[in-house]
GROMACS .gro file of C-alpha atoms in nm:
model
  156
    1LEU     CA    1  -3.231  -2.826   0.332
    2GLY     CA    2  -2.936  -2.918   0.116
    3LEU     CA    3  -2.689  -2.829   0.391
    4ILE     CA    4  -2.449  -3.114   0.459
    5ASN     CA    5  -2.086  -3.158   0.556
    6GLY     CA    6  -1.864  -3.112   0.253
    7ILE     CA    7  -2.108  -2.901   0.047
    8LYS     CA    8  -1.947  -2.636  -0.171
    9GLY     CA    9  -2.021  -2.269  -0.117
   10THR     CA   10  -1.877  -1.926  -0.183
   11PHE     CA   11  -1.743  -1.718   0.106
   12ARG     CA   12  -1.914  -1.377   0.101
   13GLN     CA   13  -1.852  -1.199   0.432
   14LEU     CA   14  -1.719  -1.230   0.785
   15VAL     CA   15  -1.954  -1.073   1.045
   16TYR     CA   16  -1.797  -0.935   1.364
   17HIS     CA   17  -1.911  -0.854   1.719
   18GLU     CA   18  -1.991  -0.491   1.774
   19GLU     CA   19  -1.737  -0.384   2.034
   20SER     CA   20  -1.852  -0.183   2.334
   21VAL     CA   21  -1.495  -0.071   2.412
   22SER     CA   22  -1.406   0.264   2.261
   23THR     CA   23  -1.094   0.257   2.045
   24GLU     CA   24  -1.025   0.615   2.160
   25ALA     CA   25  -0.939   0.487   2.508
   26LEU     CA   26  -0.718   0.217   2.358
   27SER     CA   27  -0.540   0.461   2.126
   28GLU     CA   28  -0.354   0.609   2.424
   29MET     CA   29  -0.195   0.269   2.495
   30PHE     CA   30  -0.118   0.169   2.135
   31PRO     CA   31   0.052   0.346   1.840
   32ASN     CA   32  -0.163   0.545   1.594
   33ASN     CA   33  -0.133   0.288   1.313
   34THR     CA   34  -0.263  -0.001   1.528
   35GLN     CA   35  -0.531  -0.210   1.356
   36PHE     CA   36  -0.794  -0.335   1.601
   37ILE     CA   37  -0.941  -0.669   1.493
   38ARG     CA   38  -1.277  -0.762   1.635
   39ARG     CA   39  -1.383  -1.120   1.711
   40PRO     CA   40  -1.589  -1.276   1.429
   41ILE     CA   41  -1.934  -1.420   1.508
   42TYR     CA   42  -2.006  -1.603   1.183
   43ALA     CA   43  -1.926  -1.626   0.814
   44LEU     CA   44  -2.184  -1.571   0.542
   45ILE     CA   45  -2.155  -1.847   0.283
   46GLU     CA   46  -2.353  -1.856  -0.042
   47ILE     CA   47  -2.469  -2.213  -0.100
   48ASN     CA   48  -2.634  -2.244  -0.439
   49LYS     CA   49  -2.765  -2.595  -0.373
   50SER     CA   50  -2.939  -2.487  -0.052
   51LYS     CA   51  -3.308  -2.579  -0.044
   52ILE     CA   52  -3.402  -2.330   0.227
   53GLU     CA   53  -3.720  -2.174   0.092
   54CYS     CA   54  -3.765  -1.895   0.343
   55LYS     CA   55  -3.534  -1.598   0.337
   56LEU     CA   56  -3.335  -1.569   0.659
   57GLN     CA   57  -3.384  -1.236   0.836
   58ASP     CA   58  -3.183  -0.956   0.673
   59LEU     CA   59  -2.999  -1.199   0.441
   60GLU     CA   60  -3.008  -1.255   0.068
   61PRO     CA   61  -3.147  -1.589  -0.054
   62LYS     CA   62  -2.895  -1.876  -0.047
   63LEU     CA   63  -2.678  -1.689   0.207
   64ILE     CA   64  -2.624  -1.911   0.510
   65PRO     CA   65  -2.461  -1.795   0.837
   66ILE     CA   66  -2.198  -2.044   0.957
   67PRO     CA   67  -2.111  -1.980   1.325
   68LEU     CA   68  -1.777  -2.032   1.493
   69VAL     CA   69  -1.732  -2.368   1.660
   70GLU     CA   70  -1.570  -2.374   2.001
   71GLN     CA   71  -1.371  -2.674   2.123
   72THR     CA   72  -1.199  -2.738   2.452
   73PHE     CA   73  -0.928  -2.999   2.479
   74ARG     CA   74  -0.665  -3.099   2.731
   75VAL     CA   75  -0.292  -3.138   2.665
   76ASP     CA   76  -0.031  -3.292   2.893
   77ILE     CA   77   0.283  -3.079   2.852
   78VAL     CA   78   0.514  -3.292   3.066
   79ASP     CA   79   0.687  -3.440   2.758
   80ILE     CA   80   0.766  -3.104   2.600
   81LEU     CA   81   0.909  -2.932   2.907
   82PRO     CA   82   1.289  -2.892   2.923
   83LYS     CA   83   1.462  -3.135   3.159
   84ASP     CA   84   1.553  -2.859   3.404
   85LYS     CA   85   1.186  -2.750   3.418
   86LYS     CA   86   1.034  -3.092   3.485
   87PRO     CA   87   0.747  -3.059   3.734
   88LYS     CA   88   0.749  -3.200   4.080
   89SER     CA   89   0.518  -3.494   4.140
   90ASN     CA   90   0.247  -3.273   4.291
   91GLN     CA   91   0.246  -3.016   4.007
   92LYS     CA   92  -0.016  -3.033   3.734
   93THR     CA   93   0.108  -3.052   3.375
   94ILE     CA   94  -0.226  -3.070   3.196
   95LEU     CA   95  -0.342  -2.756   3.019
   96SER     CA   96  -0.700  -2.693   2.918
   97ILE     CA   97  -0.712  -2.513   2.583
   98LYS     CA   98  -1.018  -2.350   2.430
   99ARG     CA   99  -1.020  -2.277   2.059
  100SER     CA  100  -1.275  -2.107   1.830
  101ALA     CA  101  -1.269  -2.156   1.454
  102LEU     CA  102  -1.493  -2.146   1.149
  103PRO     CA  103  -1.578  -2.499   1.035
  104LEU     CA  104  -1.477  -2.424   0.675
  105LEU     CA  105  -1.216  -2.568   0.440
  106PRO     CA  106  -1.104  -2.396   0.121
  107ALA     CA  107  -1.186  -2.603  -0.187
  108TYR     CA  108  -0.922  -2.459  -0.416
  109CYS     CA  109  -0.852  -2.799  -0.568
  110VAL     CA  110  -1.012  -3.139  -0.604
  111THR     CA  111  -0.890  -3.460  -0.761
  112THR     CA  112  -1.025  -3.598  -1.087
  113HIS     CA  113  -1.190  -3.877  -0.890
  114LYS     CA  114  -1.363  -3.629  -0.656
  115SER     CA  115  -1.494  -3.426  -0.950
  116GLN     CA  116  -1.654  -3.723  -1.127
  117GLY     CA  117  -2.027  -3.676  -1.163
  118GLN     CA  118  -2.015  -3.306  -1.071
  119THR     CA  119  -2.092  -3.007  -1.289
  120LEU     CA  120  -1.871  -2.717  -1.187
  121ASN     CA  121  -1.910  -2.346  -1.265
  122LYS     CA  122  -1.548  -2.264  -1.343
  123VAL     CA  123  -1.252  -2.501  -1.368
  124ILE     CA  124  -0.876  -2.461  -1.398
  125ILE     CA  125  -0.717  -2.791  -1.503
  126ASP     CA  126  -0.358  -2.906  -1.486
  127LEU     CA  127  -0.325  -3.175  -1.754
  128LYS     CA  128   0.030  -3.268  -1.656
  129LEU     CA  129  -0.041  -3.615  -1.527
  130PRO     CA  130   0.171  -3.775  -1.256
  131ASN     CA  131   0.389  -4.077  -1.331
  132GLU     CA  132   0.334  -4.053  -1.707
  133THR     CA  133  -0.027  -4.177  -1.679
  134ASP     CA  134  -0.177  -4.258  -2.017
  135ASP     CA  135  -0.530  -4.305  -1.883
  136ILE     CA  136  -0.763  -4.111  -2.116
  137ALA     CA  137  -1.021  -4.082  -1.835
  138ALA     CA  138  -0.768  -3.883  -1.632
  139VAL     CA  139  -0.791  -3.617  -1.905
  140TYR     CA  140  -1.155  -3.653  -2.016
  141VAL     CA  141  -1.314  -3.631  -1.669
  142PRO     CA  142  -1.174  -3.289  -1.570
  143LEU     CA  143  -1.233  -3.148  -1.920
  144SER     CA  144  -1.599  -3.247  -1.910
  145ARG     CA  145  -1.690  -3.088  -1.572
  146VAL     CA  146  -1.804  -2.754  -1.717
  147LYS     CA  147  -2.097  -2.675  -1.946
  148ARG     CA  148  -1.924  -2.402  -2.148
  149LEU     CA  149  -1.576  -2.381  -2.293
  150VAL     CA  150  -1.533  -2.024  -2.161
  151ASP     CA  151  -1.555  -2.164  -1.807
  152LEU     CA  152  -1.249  -2.386  -1.864
  153ALA     CA  153  -0.883  -2.289  -1.829
  154ILE     CA  154  -0.598  -2.534  -1.898
  155LEU     CA  155  -0.266  -2.473  -1.721
  156ARG     CA  156  -0.043  -2.715  -1.911
   0.00000   0.00000   0.00000
């Protein structure tokens, strides 16, 4: 399918739950300029290297829905409580925390080593090398990642 951890894609849209609660009822409790933010269900990511041949229902080709991932973990808070708030021996200090998040990481930058062997659509390169590196490969590799010169921008 061409869908693996670490694959690059382009964020296109965040899709939200349709709320059944009327904002008119809530507007009496909150100021007029309140922005109500609904809970997202999934993100639509365009993955050009996707090999999914069938079009997903109501979606453009190469658009893949990435759902939220929910994790539950436990934290013992005894060490972070102030001394005067230390629990008695029969009190529980373990909290159960549930978190929802999109399993996405922004790929706004990659190292020269990471980019080796890749052809990229558009590239912005910083040619100021750390520690006065004279390695020609450290310059050649990022410059050669694009097919066309117009897709390349050099910062310094």
